[in-house]
Amino acid sequence: MKNFSVTFLFLLAFLGAGCQDRLEYSIVIHGGAGNITPEYISPESASAIEAKLSEALDRGTRILASGGSSLDAVVDVIRIMEDSPLFNAGKGAVFNHAGKNELDASIMEGSTLNAGAVTGIGDIKNPITAARIVMEKSPHVLMMGAGASGFAARHGAEIVDSGYFFTERRWNDLQKKIQKDTVEKYGTVGCVALDRNGNLAAGTSTGGMTNKRFGRIGDSPIIGAGNYANNNSCAVSATGHGEFFIRYTVAHDISALMQYKKLTVVEAAREVIHKKLGKAGGKGGVICVDKYGNMAMEFNTAGMLRAWGNSKGDRGVRVF
Amino acid sequence: MKNFSVTFLFLLAFLGAGCQDRLEYSIVIHGGAGNITPEYISPESASAIEAKLSEALDRGTRILASGGSSLDAVVDVIRIMEDSPLFNAGKGAVFNHAGKNELDASIMEGSTLNAGAVTGIGDIKNPITAARIVMEKSPHVLMMGAGASGFAARHGAEIVDSGYFFTERRWNDLQKKIQKDTVEKYGTVGCVALDRNGNLAAGTSTGGMTNKRFGRIGDSPIIGAGNYANNNSCAVSATGHGEFFIRYTVAHDISALMQYKKLTVVEAAREVIHKKLGKAGGKGGVICVDKYGNMAMEFNTAGMLRAWGNSKGDRGVRVF
């Protein structure tokens, strides 16, 4: 009888651990990590960034609240940020060493592990849409350069000429206020979400690294490094010094620590960002949502532009 | 006293588990996985492949036996296979849909997690050497296309014109005997090794997928997917249907199952190749060496070209 009671208690504890309540929906957005402090960003720029993060968050939350998919929420949120010159993605993309724009993006759905990504494209208005097209319309996961652009354009992605990415005076003005090697370098955008059906999705989009060598690919289009989603664990989007995020397979490592070592999403994100990357000198951050809707926003830089919301009514937008 | 004894026994068991004897060196090579059966490969072709695998194995074993690094062994082994028209890498690279060669390669060292990779290059004789140059001479991990070629060439990588990759009559004769969509598709080469200093290294090189769309990138240049090395766990090189290997972050998943779930290298490789990939319909295989020198060679295809050796004197070369 005693043995039976002990077994029963263990069983209860086990079921309890496995049956954490799931939120109806949850979403986190980032606009890059780096030296984001009042010293480098003026009050006017901070207000503009906050307003854009808020607009993107509202769009994503509305989609999820009305029963839309996490995939749709992630794409729409990222398109809003790509269309703004405030972030290093889409319209605001930085220039490489050769004076060109090479944009990358990736997307993944946690229910199927389907994924799509593009790298080194210079003529697609919304790289995140090109990534979704590669995922949904091609047998491939990752496509680069003209091959990627051509394929996305044939499936309806909007083409722009290179002038689209050229910065207006306002963008130049803004940039002067933002120290180089910080926000410019780490201004990648991303979004992770859990929808009412329990499906996770993750998306990441970047304009690359200012003055990077022609042909360099960072972590943003690399599934498992800058982006990952798995309904068994979590969705992750990363931003930072991409080379470290590739070598440490950051996004998949967070998922693996949850699945195999039973860490929580916050513990896993901290382990990777503060212990592993921190020790190696890799700077950046991640946003995560786990399968229950719990969030993590961890960074080892001075700041990370971020916004979050969920079905409990939690909502936040942070520049500093 | 009783408690002390129990603690002591646990400590002994713990130390025992952590102190498995390490072999002085260990090496595994693959030449691709697919429909590799006597039905599709003639006895003459099988002999030629076996001789080349044996030559590559001897070179790698000699380097490791004489105290050379696993990194040097991996590069030299892969260069031998890249220089042969028998495999889908280097000289034997297949043609994409546009009739061009787009070659990929990657390399990683387990001691530092340093890594280098190139994708979509068409004019470098030995892509594995270009990958090593990116790792050792650039601040980047992954470079593509002309940017990658130019950088590698400036640092001494041998350039060839596209005619080099054009197939001679002998190669055509051989190909006729090898069914398309099988060996051609899965003929990636790779090598993993443990050296006398306890350092692991992994390398992978491929000519891509026959008739693939222009710009498609497979798993071979993706750290964590087709290639991974970590002195805390294992070195992995993969071959197969690259899209599945990216989505399942195969190489890093095997490492994570060992580190976080305490599976052996064979258990981890089987879990990923037979259970996860098998269930999803992803075809291919992996070779692995763990930090003790234990090997795993798992594939869910009809065959995988492979060779292995270690300091105990184990040695094998298998076509079928």
XYZ file of C-alpha atoms in Angstrom:
640
model
C 0.000 0.000 0.000
C 2.845 2.325 0.855
C 4.567 1.555 -2.449
C 1.337 2.155 -4.268
C 0.937 5.592 -2.621
C 4.463 6.612 -3.503
C 3.985 5.513 -7.103
C 0.702 7.396 -7.236
C 2.311 10.584 -5.929
C 5.128 10.340 -8.474
C 2.572 9.819 -11.202
C 0.645 12.900 -10.109
C 3.815 14.980 -10.005
C 4.795 13.679 -13.449
C 1.394 14.451 -14.960
C 1.400 17.851 -13.280
C 4.740 18.701 -14.822
C 3.544 17.605 -18.259
C 0.195 19.371 -18.103
C 1.171 22.972 -17.535
C -1.661 25.253 -18.673
C -1.166 26.564 -22.162
C -1.939 30.200 -22.888
C -4.257 30.809 -25.818
C -1.589 32.800 -27.587
C 1.713 34.511 -26.985
C 4.061 36.630 -29.088
C 7.497 38.238 -28.746
C 9.220 40.608 -31.202
C 12.777 41.897 -31.380
C 14.348 44.707 -33.384
C 17.980 43.880 -32.705
C 20.363 43.783 -29.744
C 23.440 45.915 -29.190
C 24.641 49.099 -27.539
C 21.075 50.334 -27.219
C 21.260 53.018 -24.530
C 20.121 56.664 -24.233
C 23.714 57.620 -24.940
C 23.422 56.372 -28.508
C 19.722 56.722 -29.322
C 18.015 60.118 -29.144
C 14.604 60.500 -27.480
C 13.036 61.147 -30.922
C 14.542 57.962 -32.394
C 13.509 55.976 -29.336
C 9.942 57.238 -29.717
C 9.865 56.300 -33.392
C 11.216 52.827 -32.642
C 8.762 52.328 -29.787
C 5.837 53.352 -31.969
C 6.865 50.926 -34.733
C 7.387 48.044 -32.296
C 3.967 48.815 -30.832
C 2.335 48.848 -34.274
C 3.949 45.502 -35.140
C 2.926 43.994 -31.799
C -0.674 45.153 -32.225
C -0.827 43.574 -35.661
C 0.557 40.264 -34.422
C -1.652 40.195 -31.333
C -4.752 40.938 -33.391
C -4.028 38.059 -35.752
C -3.466 35.625 -32.882
C -6.458 36.845 -30.836
C -8.763 36.293 -33.788
C -7.559 32.721 -34.258
C -4.994 33.345 -37.002
C -1.915 31.170 -37.304
C 1.399 31.922 -35.642
C 2.938 31.734 -39.127
C 0.702 34.552 -40.413
C 1.376 36.632 -37.301
C 5.148 36.218 -37.627
C 5.161 37.147 -41.325
C 2.929 40.206 -40.889
C 4.899 41.495 -37.898
C 8.192 41.130 -39.731
C 6.857 42.759 -42.899
C 5.926 45.851 -40.864
C 9.469 46.040 -39.529
C 11.019 45.322 -42.953
C 8.998 48.191 -44.438
C 10.354 50.614 -41.831
C 13.765 52.272 -42.230
C 14.265 52.021 -38.451
C 15.600 48.453 -38.417
C 18.396 46.646 -40.239
C 16.058 44.541 -42.374
C 14.176 45.173 -45.603
C 14.091 48.911 -46.341
C 16.542 49.769 -43.553
C 19.154 47.209 -44.609
C 22.779 48.234 -44.122
C 25.387 48.189 -46.860
C 28.127 45.607 -47.239
C 31.764 46.305 -48.026
C 30.983 46.485 -51.739
C 28.214 49.037 -51.175
C 25.459 46.512 -51.900
C 22.584 45.213 -49.843
C 22.532 41.479 -49.189
C 19.406 40.556 -47.270
C 18.636 37.297 -45.456
C 15.497 35.884 -43.874
C 14.128 32.613 -42.561
C 10.912 31.141 -41.262
C 9.982 27.860 -39.561
C 6.794 26.235 -38.302
C 6.902 24.106 -35.192
C 4.116 21.709 -36.138
C 5.837 20.264 -39.219
C 9.425 21.499 -38.862
C 8.927 22.944 -42.338
C 11.291 25.813 -42.985
C 12.294 28.274 -45.686
C 15.134 30.764 -45.959
C 16.808 33.120 -48.415
C 20.264 34.640 -48.325
C 22.126 37.255 -50.330
C 19.102 38.760 -52.068
C 19.099 42.408 -53.096
C 15.870 43.013 -54.969
C 12.981 41.573 -52.935
C 11.031 44.087 -50.858
C 10.122 41.639 -48.091
C 12.688 38.885 -47.591
C 10.457 37.171 -44.976
C 7.834 36.636 -47.687
C 10.509 35.185 -49.975
C 11.473 32.793 -47.157
C 7.840 31.711 -46.795
C 7.615 31.167 -50.570
C 10.720 28.933 -50.475
C 9.123 26.967 -47.618
C 5.707 26.590 -49.219
C 6.390 26.512 -52.971
C 9.813 24.883 -53.395
C 11.216 21.503 -52.405
C 14.132 23.370 -50.843
C 14.786 25.021 -47.479
C 17.545 27.506 -48.271
C 18.134 29.431 -51.501
C 20.617 32.163 -52.277
C 21.132 35.162 -54.522
C 19.573 35.504 -57.944
C 18.209 31.957 -57.801
C 16.287 32.809 -54.636
C 15.064 36.186 -55.935
C 13.943 34.755 -59.249
C 12.048 31.934 -57.594
C 10.346 34.241 -55.081
C 9.432 36.753 -57.789
C 7.874 34.043 -59.964
C 5.676 33.183 -56.985
C 4.511 36.720 -56.361
C 7.118 38.339 -54.099
C 7.402 42.058 -54.779
C 10.582 43.104 -56.597
C 12.178 46.489 -55.983
C 15.171 48.119 -57.622
C 18.268 48.658 -55.524
C 17.303 52.307 -55.023
C 14.534 51.147 -52.691
C 17.138 50.225 -50.094
C 18.993 53.509 -50.491
C 18.570 55.601 -47.394
C 16.584 58.815 -47.364
C 17.800 61.849 -45.525
C 15.661 60.985 -42.517
C 17.267 57.582 -42.275
C 20.692 59.172 -42.579
C 19.788 61.625 -39.870
C 18.692 58.793 -37.650
C 21.795 56.784 -38.365
C 24.055 59.636 -37.323
C 22.526 59.349 -33.895
C 23.146 55.658 -33.669
C 26.706 54.585 -33.165
C 28.139 52.300 -35.815
C 29.080 48.732 -34.888
C 26.201 48.658 -32.466
C 22.649 49.135 -33.625
C 23.633 49.058 -37.273
C 25.415 45.798 -36.759
C 22.822 44.148 -34.555
C 19.573 45.527 -35.977
C 18.128 42.215 -37.180
C 14.393 41.787 -36.585
C 12.476 38.705 -35.507
C 9.229 37.361 -34.150
C 8.127 34.184 -32.365
C 4.534 33.225 -31.645
C 2.226 30.555 -30.256
C -1.287 30.430 -31.710
C -4.626 29.119 -30.417
C -3.984 25.759 -32.094
C -0.809 25.291 -30.089
C 1.419 25.845 -33.119
C 4.699 27.692 -32.773
C 6.419 29.714 -35.519
C 9.631 31.719 -35.726
C 10.857 34.272 -38.263
C 14.034 36.336 -38.605
C 15.060 38.979 -41.178
C 18.227 41.010 -41.529
C 20.128 43.393 -43.729
C 23.380 41.761 -42.691
C 26.425 43.318 -41.138
C 27.616 46.814 -42.122
C 30.809 46.665 -44.116
C 30.763 42.853 -44.054
C 32.706 41.112 -46.788
C 30.893 40.404 -50.045
C 29.277 36.983 -49.770
C 29.273 36.600 -45.985
C 26.209 34.780 -44.635
C 25.212 35.287 -40.996
C 22.970 33.255 -38.712
C 19.609 34.744 -39.701
C 18.934 32.399 -42.655
C 20.415 29.379 -40.869
C 17.801 27.059 -39.370
C 19.046 26.021 -35.923
C 21.314 29.073 -35.548
C 19.293 32.291 -35.934
C 15.848 30.733 -36.181
C 14.074 27.573 -34.995
C 10.594 26.349 -34.092
C 9.462 22.986 -32.760
C 6.069 22.313 -31.160
C 7.809 19.933 -28.748
C 9.829 22.730 -27.208
C 9.875 26.361 -28.351
C 10.276 28.948 -31.092
C 13.445 31.068 -31.157
C 14.646 34.101 -33.132
C 18.156 35.419 -32.564
C 20.027 38.661 -33.177
C 23.678 39.445 -32.689
C 27.140 38.528 -33.895
C 26.030 35.850 -36.349
C 29.269 33.879 -36.505
C 28.944 32.954 -32.820
C 25.286 32.081 -33.244
C 26.175 29.665 -36.068
C 29.058 28.010 -34.203
C 26.921 27.577 -31.087
C 23.789 26.548 -33.068
C 22.020 28.847 -30.631
C 18.375 28.434 -31.611
C 18.467 24.616 -31.744
C 20.580 24.408 -28.601
C 17.890 26.225 -26.596
C 15.308 23.780 -27.933
C 17.560 20.787 -27.167
C 18.227 21.934 -23.589
C 14.467 22.064 -23.068
C 13.702 18.737 -24.735
C 16.601 16.653 -23.464
C 17.705 18.373 -20.236
C 14.231 19.547 -19.194
C 15.258 23.161 -18.652
C 12.541 25.802 -18.785
C 12.605 28.206 -21.717
C 14.088 30.953 -19.522
C 16.743 28.633 -18.076
C 17.668 27.354 -21.546
C 17.902 30.840 -23.058
C 20.035 32.050 -20.129
C 22.330 29.038 -20.331
C 23.046 29.662 -24.012
C 23.177 33.481 -24.085
C 24.911 34.202 -20.777
C 26.995 31.089 -20.098
C 27.925 29.601 -23.486
C 27.964 32.717 -25.705
C 28.999 34.993 -22.860
C 32.047 32.880 -22.095
C 33.019 32.792 -25.785
C 32.578 36.546 -26.251
C 29.588 36.231 -28.591
C 27.287 39.234 -28.281
C 23.564 39.245 -28.935
C 20.208 38.061 -27.753
C 17.233 35.784 -28.367
C 13.481 35.877 -28.023
C 11.630 32.628 -27.315
C 8.108 31.359 -26.746
C 7.646 27.819 -25.459
C 4.787 25.451 -26.227
C 2.832 26.746 -23.204
C 3.234 30.388 -24.188
C 5.982 31.201 -21.678
C 8.399 33.827 -22.980
C 12.122 34.419 -22.703
C 13.980 37.554 -23.811
C 17.673 37.231 -22.999
C 20.604 39.318 -24.226
C 24.191 39.909 -23.155
C 24.411 43.321 -24.847
C 23.504 46.669 -23.279
C 20.033 46.450 -24.755
C 17.597 44.696 -27.076
C 14.622 46.337 -28.793
C 11.634 44.153 -27.884
C 7.901 43.850 -27.474
C 5.652 41.122 -26.161
C 2.016 40.232 -25.593
C -0.199 37.277 -24.677
C -3.784 36.169 -24.116
C -3.575 36.984 -20.392
C -3.272 40.638 -21.333
C 0.442 41.002 -20.622
C 1.863 43.604 -22.981
C 5.159 45.451 -23.138
C 7.341 47.483 -25.500
C 10.933 48.280 -24.525
C 13.597 50.352 -26.270
C 15.863 50.656 -23.226
C 29.893 4.490 7.751
C 27.222 2.878 5.633
C 26.334 6.227 4.093
C 29.978 6.881 3.419
C 30.344 3.531 1.603
C 27.314 4.182 -0.520
C 28.593 7.649 -1.427
C 31.984 6.182 -2.235
C 30.475 3.560 -4.525
C 28.411 6.171 -6.347
C 31.511 8.298 -6.745
C 33.425 5.366 -8.201
C 30.607 4.583 -10.619
C 30.429 8.245 -11.607
C 34.144 8.499 -12.195
C 34.094 5.222 -14.088
C 31.378 6.498 -16.408
C 33.282 9.731 -16.989
C 36.654 8.073 -17.499
C 35.995 5.736 -20.376
C 39.338 4.910 -22.018
C 40.065 7.151 -24.959
C 41.555 5.642 -28.087
C 44.690 7.354 -29.352
C 42.974 8.147 -32.627
C 39.946 7.216 -34.661
C 38.672 8.152 -38.129
C 35.578 7.526 -40.258
C 35.022 8.510 -43.902
C 31.904 8.494 -46.068
C 31.448 8.838 -49.814
C 27.692 9.317 -49.830
C 24.573 7.308 -48.970
C 21.851 6.155 -51.350
C 20.757 3.247 -53.459
C 24.229 1.749 -53.312
C 23.704 -1.900 -54.241
C 25.284 -4.312 -56.756
C 22.251 -3.715 -58.933
C 23.346 -0.130 -59.587
C 27.125 -0.252 -59.225
C 29.227 -2.512 -61.442
C 32.037 -4.621 -59.972
C 34.598 -2.394 -61.720
C 33.097 0.781 -60.271
C 32.872 -0.807 -56.846
C 36.567 -1.719 -57.043
C 37.538 1.792 -58.058
C 35.491 3.314 -55.211
C 36.904 0.841 -52.702
C 40.476 1.622 -53.780
C 39.907 5.367 -53.452
C 38.255 5.040 -50.028
C 41.189 2.877 -48.957
C 43.714 5.434 -50.217
C 41.916 8.235 -48.360
C 41.688 6.144 -45.184
C 45.395 5.304 -45.317
C 46.279 8.973 -45.675
C 44.080 9.988 -42.736
C 45.269 7.141 -40.532
C 48.920 7.929 -41.265
C 48.443 11.576 -40.259
C 46.710 10.638 -37.015
C 49.154 7.827 -36.154
C 52.101 10.186 -36.494
C 50.502 12.708 -34.128
C 48.980 15.021 -36.741
C 45.801 16.947 -35.990
C 42.303 15.695 -36.726
C 41.821 18.899 -38.739
C 44.746 18.063 -41.051
C 43.546 14.469 -41.411
C 40.007 15.556 -42.309
C 41.209 18.078 -44.904
C 43.672 15.695 -46.569
C 41.161 12.849 -46.711
C 38.504 15.065 -48.255
C 40.950 16.560 -50.779
C 41.728 13.052 -52.048
C 38.023 12.413 -52.553
C 37.423 15.853 -54.090
C 40.224 15.185 -56.608
C 38.586 11.922 -57.689
C 35.736 11.892 -60.224
C 34.142 9.004 -58.306
C 32.297 11.124 -55.747
C 29.902 14.058 -55.955
C 32.378 16.588 -54.601
C 35.182 18.611 -56.183
C 36.058 17.172 -59.594
C 33.094 14.788 -59.617
C 30.501 17.452 -58.780
C 27.135 17.056 -60.437
C 25.430 19.728 -62.503
C 22.546 21.868 -61.359
C 19.438 22.691 -63.361
C 21.266 25.531 -65.122
C 24.130 23.238 -66.152
C 26.520 24.809 -63.639
C 28.464 23.391 -60.726
C 27.720 24.896 -57.314
C 29.993 23.337 -54.713
C 29.683 23.518 -50.928
C 31.970 22.489 -48.080
C 32.366 22.997 -44.356
C 34.814 22.217 -41.591
C 34.682 22.474 -37.789
C 37.077 21.829 -34.924
C 35.748 20.459 -31.667
C 38.269 22.124 -29.367
C 37.299 25.724 -30.198
C 33.995 25.315 -32.056
C 35.692 27.280 -34.821
C 34.092 26.614 -38.177
C 34.312 27.639 -41.812
C 32.100 26.958 -44.806
C 31.592 27.941 -48.430
C 28.536 27.583 -50.629
C 27.769 28.064 -54.296
C 31.352 28.205 -55.522
C 32.235 27.051 -59.023
C 35.919 27.744 -59.526
C 37.850 26.430 -56.508
C 39.488 23.020 -56.979
C 39.175 21.957 -53.352
C 36.172 23.462 -51.574
C 37.261 21.901 -48.237
C 40.428 24.004 -48.391
C 38.328 27.103 -49.093
C 36.226 26.248 -46.019
C 39.380 25.979 -43.916
C 40.591 29.342 -45.253
C 37.284 30.968 -44.266
C 37.666 29.451 -40.781
C 41.281 30.447 -40.291
C 41.702 33.671 -42.287
C 38.341 35.445 -42.125
C 36.189 36.706 -39.246
C 33.282 34.856 -40.855
C 31.959 31.296 -40.745
C 29.961 31.001 -43.966
C 30.642 32.700 -47.302
C 28.944 32.231 -50.652
C 29.586 32.498 -54.365
C 32.091 34.887 -55.885
C 32.798 36.507 -52.520
C 33.833 33.135 -51.095
C 35.894 32.160 -54.165
C 37.685 35.484 -54.310
C 38.548 35.379 -50.627
C 39.806 31.780 -50.800
C 41.832 32.488 -53.936
C 43.506 35.518 -52.334
C 44.590 33.190 -49.530
C 46.076 30.562 -51.801
C 43.218 28.228 -52.748
C 43.735 26.786 -56.231
C 41.414 28.215 -58.883
C 40.266 26.091 -61.827
C 38.165 27.009 -64.835
C 34.731 25.486 -65.123
C 36.081 22.936 -67.594
C 37.823 21.210 -64.709
C 34.479 20.000 -63.404
C 33.349 18.856 -66.840
C 33.187 15.096 -66.922
C 35.609 12.994 -68.907
C 34.442 9.998 -70.843
C 35.424 7.681 -67.991
C 33.307 9.589 -65.547
C 30.388 9.510 -67.995
C 30.852 5.780 -68.413
C 30.809 5.346 -64.680
C 27.747 7.519 -64.257
C 25.770 5.457 -66.751
C 26.187 2.568 -64.392
C 24.966 4.513 -61.411
C 21.289 5.250 -61.316
C 20.380 8.906 -61.178
C 18.613 10.279 -58.091
C 20.568 7.849 -55.976
C 24.322 7.903 -55.916
C 24.464 11.100 -57.941
C 22.112 12.751 -55.534
C 23.704 11.456 -52.356
C 27.382 11.345 -53.262
C 28.566 13.940 -50.726
C 31.867 13.087 -49.009
C 32.866 13.581 -45.409
C 35.338 12.706 -42.704
C 35.362 12.818 -38.889
C 38.402 12.181 -36.733
C 39.776 12.146 -33.187
C 43.495 12.866 -32.799
C 46.071 11.997 -30.125
C 45.418 15.317 -28.370
C 41.767 14.429 -27.909
C 40.607 16.952 -30.508
C 37.705 16.176 -32.785
C 37.186 17.583 -36.297
C 34.518 17.162 -38.964
C 34.483 18.026 -42.671
C 31.904 17.697 -45.426
C 32.095 18.506 -49.161
C 29.522 18.174 -51.904
C 28.741 18.947 -55.503
C 25.115 19.524 -54.589
C 22.027 17.871 -55.981
C 21.757 16.935 -59.654
C 19.297 19.170 -61.445
C 18.715 21.217 -58.273
C 17.379 24.711 -58.746
C 19.909 27.492 -59.249
C 20.817 28.883 -55.847
C 19.664 25.991 -53.646
C 21.889 25.399 -50.617
C 21.865 21.975 -48.959
C 23.003 20.858 -45.514
C 26.705 20.334 -46.269
C 27.815 23.937 -45.593
C 25.427 24.368 -42.664
C 27.106 23.990 -39.269
C 24.779 21.930 -37.075
C 23.012 20.312 -40.047
C 25.542 18.534 -42.306
C 28.623 19.052 -40.146
C 29.454 19.533 -36.470
C 32.290 18.912 -34.017
C 32.457 19.490 -30.273
C 35.098 18.007 -27.965
C 32.383 17.608 -25.304
C 30.465 15.125 -27.441
C 31.329 14.086 -30.985
C 32.147 14.977 -34.588
C 29.505 14.359 -37.262
C 29.424 14.496 -41.069
C 26.149 13.878 -42.878
C 25.057 12.891 -46.374
C 21.591 12.630 -47.811
C 18.519 14.654 -48.644
C 19.842 17.971 -47.363
C 16.526 19.699 -46.728
C 15.625 17.126 -44.078
C 19.073 17.388 -42.503
C 18.659 21.170 -42.181
C 15.130 21.003 -40.733
C 16.196 18.332 -38.216
C 19.574 20.039 -37.463
C 20.908 16.503 -37.641
C 24.565 16.961 -36.725
C 23.917 19.170 -33.695
C 20.976 17.029 -32.575
C 23.232 13.973 -32.313
C 25.667 16.004 -30.210
C 22.846 17.376 -28.023
C 21.372 13.901 -27.400
C 24.807 12.819 -26.160
C 25.476 15.895 -24.031
C 22.042 16.455 -22.523
C 20.344 13.038 -22.668
C 23.502 10.991 -22.122
C 22.950 8.722 -25.117
C 25.976 6.941 -26.572
C 27.132 8.061 -30.005
C 25.551 4.981 -31.598
C 22.257 5.481 -29.736
C 22.177 9.174 -30.674
C 22.940 8.539 -34.355
C 20.274 5.801 -34.503
C 17.684 7.997 -32.778
C 18.155 10.776 -35.328
C 18.663 8.763 -38.533
C 16.200 5.914 -38.000
C 13.560 7.399 -35.709
C 13.381 11.130 -36.414
C 14.479 11.253 -40.076
C 13.057 7.823 -40.835
C 9.604 8.849 -39.603
C 9.737 12.068 -41.635
C 10.888 10.322 -44.824
C 14.328 11.939 -44.860
C 16.899 9.672 -46.516
C 20.592 9.640 -45.775
C 23.244 8.802 -43.248
C 25.875 10.072 -40.847
C 29.335 9.150 -39.671
C 30.364 10.074 -36.126
C 33.329 9.748 -33.792
C 32.834 10.558 -30.125
C 35.394 12.032 -27.731
C 36.577 8.541 -26.748
C 37.061 7.412 -30.339
C 33.876 5.332 -30.543
C 32.376 5.349 -34.041
C 28.867 5.384 -35.451
C 27.927 4.856 -39.102
C 24.147 4.940 -39.486
C 22.073 5.260 -42.655
C 18.455 4.628 -43.648
C 19.274 4.167 -47.348
C 20.223 0.901 -49.065
C 23.893 1.697 -48.607
C 26.572 4.192 -47.634
C 30.141 4.237 -48.967
C 32.351 4.217 -45.864
C 35.718 3.468 -44.365
C 37.052 3.522 -40.816
C 40.181 2.986 -38.763
C 41.525 3.515 -35.253
C 44.575 3.093 -33.043
C 43.453 -0.379 -31.915
C 44.014 -1.549 -35.472
C 40.361 -1.768 -36.490
C 40.107 -1.043 -40.211
C 37.325 -1.400 -42.745
C 36.259 -0.231 -46.205
C 32.707 -0.917 -47.412
C 31.031 -0.212 -50.708
C 28.077 -2.530 -50.132
